[in-house]
XYZ file of C-alpha atoms in Angstrom:
332
model
C 112.035 78.366 98.744
C 115.155 76.604 99.905
C 118.208 77.473 97.813
C 121.773 76.387 98.159
C 125.044 78.615 98.298
C 126.451 79.422 94.839
C 123.281 78.601 93.098
C 122.598 80.987 90.098
C 118.953 82.303 90.351
C 117.411 84.180 87.555
C 114.639 86.610 88.454
C 112.196 87.499 85.636
C 111.029 91.042 86.103
C 112.800 94.028 87.513
C 110.074 95.687 89.461
C 109.966 96.093 93.119
C 109.124 92.437 93.751
C 111.684 91.031 91.728
C 114.322 93.520 92.894
C 113.602 92.790 96.428
C 113.639 89.070 96.136
C 117.041 89.548 94.158
C 118.396 91.530 96.899
C 117.597 89.186 99.698
C 119.037 86.195 97.711
C 122.219 88.251 96.930
C 122.604 88.991 100.695
C 122.573 85.420 101.397
C 125.353 84.788 98.939
C 123.422 83.520 95.947
C 124.426 84.402 92.330
C 121.713 86.614 91.230
C 120.621 87.916 87.726
C 117.543 90.114 87.273
C 116.029 90.463 83.813
C 113.967 93.541 83.195
C 112.173 94.247 79.810
C 112.105 97.884 80.389
C 115.005 100.389 80.070
C 115.014 101.277 83.755
C 114.532 99.244 86.938
C 111.444 99.513 88.990
C 108.592 98.989 86.628
C 105.486 101.064 87.561
C 107.603 102.195 90.687
C 110.157 104.117 88.722
C 110.642 107.780 88.807
C 111.583 109.711 85.525
C 113.020 113.337 84.992
C 111.491 115.724 82.521
C 113.443 118.826 81.803
C 111.561 122.100 81.063
C 112.565 125.773 80.806
C 111.483 126.037 84.381
C 113.967 123.368 85.511
C 114.118 119.646 85.822
C 110.898 117.855 87.247
C 110.713 114.384 88.670
C 107.711 112.417 88.195
C 106.509 109.114 89.564
C 104.360 106.732 87.436
C 101.086 107.466 89.046
C 100.759 108.274 92.812
C 102.846 106.120 95.293
C 103.520 105.774 98.965
C 105.032 103.335 101.144
C 103.335 102.062 104.354
C 102.971 98.639 105.884
C 101.543 97.207 109.088
C 104.393 95.015 109.377
C 107.255 96.765 111.374
C 109.996 94.384 109.847
C 108.960 95.361 106.298
C 109.299 99.133 107.348
C 112.614 98.435 108.956
C 113.980 96.532 105.795
C 113.159 99.701 103.591
C 114.412 102.198 106.141
C 117.741 100.282 106.372
C 118.016 100.226 102.598
C 117.176 103.955 102.208
C 118.580 105.550 105.367
C 118.173 109.389 105.403
C 116.673 109.416 102.009
C 113.370 108.046 103.304
C 111.207 110.725 104.686
C 108.220 110.291 106.985
C 105.391 112.505 105.548
C 102.022 113.352 107.116
C 99.069 112.183 105.105
C 96.770 114.995 103.891
C 94.222 114.044 101.478
C 90.812 115.444 100.329
C 88.152 114.506 97.804
C 85.929 116.836 95.683
C 82.257 116.196 96.186
C 79.233 117.913 95.028
C 75.525 117.244 96.050
C 74.399 116.402 92.620
C 77.683 114.977 91.078
C 78.302 118.064 89.100
C 79.747 121.602 89.759
C 79.319 123.517 92.890
C 80.922 121.078 95.330
C 83.801 121.488 97.696
C 86.708 119.653 99.026
C 86.226 117.376 102.120
C 88.731 115.175 103.982
C 89.331 111.761 102.487
C 88.702 109.267 103.780
C 85.160 110.785 104.633
C 84.962 112.420 107.980
C 81.544 112.709 109.507
C 79.341 114.723 110.189
C 81.281 117.304 108.374
C 80.975 115.358 105.038
C 77.282 115.728 105.138
C 77.612 119.529 104.811
C 78.082 119.266 101.022
C 74.592 117.917 100.822
C 71.275 119.871 100.955
C 69.360 119.480 104.134
C 66.966 117.231 102.320
C 69.686 114.944 101.129
C 71.329 114.763 104.477
C 68.236 113.714 106.082
C 67.727 111.150 103.343
C 71.358 109.862 103.897
C 70.558 109.580 107.667
C 67.166 108.023 107.310
C 68.527 105.415 104.870
C 71.244 104.463 107.351
C 68.748 104.086 109.985
C 66.490 101.972 107.750
C 69.545 99.671 107.006
C 70.325 99.419 110.696
C 66.680 98.227 111.250
C 67.050 95.643 108.551
C 70.341 94.360 109.914
C 68.877 93.838 113.266
C 65.886 92.009 111.797
C 68.135 89.838 109.494
C 71.741 90.157 110.786
C 72.600 86.742 109.419
C 72.374 87.618 105.771
C 75.732 87.438 104.139
C 77.731 90.265 102.460
C 78.418 88.899 99.101
C 79.265 92.001 97.056
C 80.820 95.512 97.502
C 77.261 96.746 97.152
C 75.862 94.432 100.067
C 78.783 95.522 102.314
C 78.428 99.251 101.938
C 74.588 99.435 101.912
C 74.447 97.306 105.091
C 76.679 99.753 106.821
C 76.015 103.106 105.432
C 72.632 102.978 103.963
C 71.690 102.928 100.354
C 71.333 106.699 99.835
C 75.095 107.358 100.749
C 76.049 104.382 98.684
C 74.310 105.714 95.668
C 75.538 109.191 95.956
C 79.271 108.447 96.797
C 80.451 104.879 97.030
C 78.806 103.562 93.835
C 79.688 106.244 91.261
C 83.402 106.650 92.389
C 83.994 102.871 92.793
C 82.505 101.936 89.475
C 84.495 104.744 87.783
C 87.774 103.484 89.083
C 87.143 99.765 88.483
C 84.970 99.765 85.402
C 82.512 97.094 86.730
C 79.385 96.951 88.614
C 79.666 97.129 92.477
C 77.702 93.966 92.511
C 80.585 92.114 90.803
C 83.162 93.393 93.401
C 83.742 91.121 96.441
C 82.491 92.309 99.976
C 85.930 91.139 101.241
C 87.654 93.665 99.134
C 85.320 96.465 100.533
C 86.185 95.479 104.134
C 89.850 95.918 103.286
C 89.533 99.147 101.249
C 86.972 101.176 103.144
C 88.563 102.714 106.263
C 85.484 103.259 108.491
C 83.272 100.184 109.586
C 79.956 102.130 109.521
C 78.280 105.453 109.338
C 77.499 105.247 113.115
C 81.092 104.430 113.887
C 82.308 107.477 111.730
C 79.930 109.899 113.627
C 81.084 108.394 116.965
C 84.669 109.016 116.221
C 83.782 112.528 115.073
C 82.085 113.571 118.254
C 84.451 111.629 120.668
C 87.473 113.771 121.582
C 90.682 111.749 121.464
C 89.101 108.685 119.618
C 91.650 106.666 118.020
C 91.372 106.377 114.164
C 90.709 103.114 112.651
C 93.729 100.922 112.098
C 93.258 101.078 108.394
C 93.581 104.952 108.371
C 97.388 105.977 108.142
C 98.281 109.415 109.450
C 101.850 109.352 107.830
C 103.556 107.400 105.147
C 107.128 106.917 104.015
C 108.295 108.499 100.621
C 111.999 108.764 99.253
C 113.375 112.193 99.042
C 113.710 112.239 95.239
C 110.759 110.261 94.233
C 109.465 106.732 94.652
C 112.012 105.396 92.064
C 114.714 105.808 94.560
C 113.688 102.603 96.151
C 114.139 100.324 93.174
C 117.217 102.234 92.092
C 118.862 101.515 95.489
C 117.879 97.861 95.270
C 119.481 97.489 91.865
C 122.667 99.272 93.116
C 122.833 96.940 96.187
C 122.348 93.909 94.095
C 125.287 95.037 91.774
C 127.410 95.857 94.779
C 126.941 92.316 96.005
C 128.087 90.840 92.699
C 124.656 90.326 91.110
C 123.400 91.498 87.682
C 120.404 93.621 86.691
C 119.980 93.297 82.880
C 117.778 96.050 81.465
C 115.987 96.321 78.099
C 115.902 92.546 77.727
C 112.678 90.498 77.341
C 112.373 86.865 78.158
C 111.385 84.765 75.010
C 111.875 81.177 76.302
C 112.306 79.420 79.620
C 113.228 75.786 79.165
C 113.550 73.222 82.097
C 116.434 70.844 81.913
C 116.648 67.172 82.951
C 119.115 68.050 85.745
C 116.581 70.373 87.365
C 118.180 73.676 85.884
C 116.762 75.973 83.277
C 117.928 77.746 80.043
C 116.549 81.220 79.886
C 116.472 83.019 76.438
C 116.423 86.778 76.426
C 116.103 89.157 73.587
C 118.056 92.702 74.205
C 116.846 94.133 70.952
C 120.242 93.348 69.211
C 120.041 89.586 69.538
C 118.974 86.439 71.526
C 121.195 85.241 74.412
C 120.853 82.266 76.471
C 121.583 82.113 80.191
C 121.845 79.024 82.585
C 120.046 79.029 85.819
C 119.651 76.590 88.728
C 116.266 78.220 89.487
C 114.073 80.878 88.095
C 111.764 83.028 89.843
C 109.126 85.095 87.967
C 107.239 88.371 88.828
C 106.228 89.087 85.193
C 102.580 88.991 84.079
C 101.539 85.285 84.172
C 100.470 85.156 80.545
C 103.963 86.288 79.468
C 105.556 83.579 81.717
C 103.258 80.801 80.310
C 103.955 81.922 76.729
C 107.724 81.620 77.363
C 107.445 77.898 78.521
C 107.981 75.018 76.136
C 105.001 74.514 73.653
C 104.729 70.867 74.398
C 104.064 71.658 78.097
C 100.665 72.933 77.115
C 101.391 76.236 78.718
C 100.733 78.432 75.572
C 97.197 77.092 75.303
C 96.714 78.034 78.969
C 98.141 81.457 78.258
C 95.640 82.113 75.562
C 92.834 81.511 78.158
C 94.725 83.418 80.834
C 93.627 86.893 79.954
C 92.576 88.899 82.864
C 90.461 92.007 82.488
C 92.390 95.177 83.535
C 91.995 99.036 83.777
C 94.098 100.979 81.542
C 95.158 104.407 82.735
C 96.150 107.615 81.110
C 98.598 109.915 83.329
C 98.804 113.590 82.697
C 101.730 115.378 84.179
C 101.829 119.152 84.800
C 104.992 121.034 85.493
C 104.395 124.110 87.475
C 107.064 126.567 88.509
C 106.179 126.674 92.282
C 107.627 125.231 95.377
C 104.237 123.872 96.343
C 100.735 123.870 94.674
C 98.765 122.267 97.469
C 99.179 121.101 100.978
C 97.373 117.898 99.970
C 99.444 114.736 99.500
C 96.840 113.821 96.689
C 93.287 114.935 95.810
C 90.639 112.764 94.523
C 88.085 113.871 91.867
C 85.521 111.093 91.475
């Protein structure tokens, strides 16, 4: 986007994407207004406080961490947060059992072999290894067959037995759809180890470097992930911009001169704001519904209903300095 000095730019949505964009524009001398429907900045990246008899606890909206393979992005956030951004070692485990029920144990996550095989009976471990060997033979006989689905990608590299006992139930529980409907491209991005043979090779080779997709450390703000959007908001305001909270966008009307009139509802009344440009990070169906009816956008919005996974978060306040050494623990 090419914008001119003194342009007024309205950003719809005050999550991390909207705030980061607004901050970059404010640093370049643009007049910035960020409109956020929620009562606080950050969206799902916010941190909230909860007071109990044991003291005040801070909770993120789900588990968050910050990491990037792009040094310039890490540098951007480090410059923003200063000493409040901590470099934390990643320690994560997953609870697995050999029958999907009780009696399992915690193993490193992502799975580390051959240790992960210890949770299975000797017969199951042998089945996993023989299944992998069979998959390897099939790959050599028909290596040109494309990986279309998540299932294709995993079975080819780990064998069907390990896919059925681990990858399939965990993935379908999280995403709520068949692994045959998930893309193989997604599997390649999300699974840290390229194959079972590579996993074993790394386990028995001293000093073997971990795959690039496995991170040993991550960045986390001292008082919760919400410190990042809070700091962005403060910086925007320090540079003369506005962050309006508790205001939902009802209409975005393009003007003949190329500008826009944005109508927001703050619960008290509706207000109109003029903008030279509008940048949106709100859900697409909400944006489409806010555009003029004669543009046809609302009809498009009715058909733009993506499937999504709802989530219930349960928070426990425990009076202890530390409950576990794990950064997070998975229960598939």
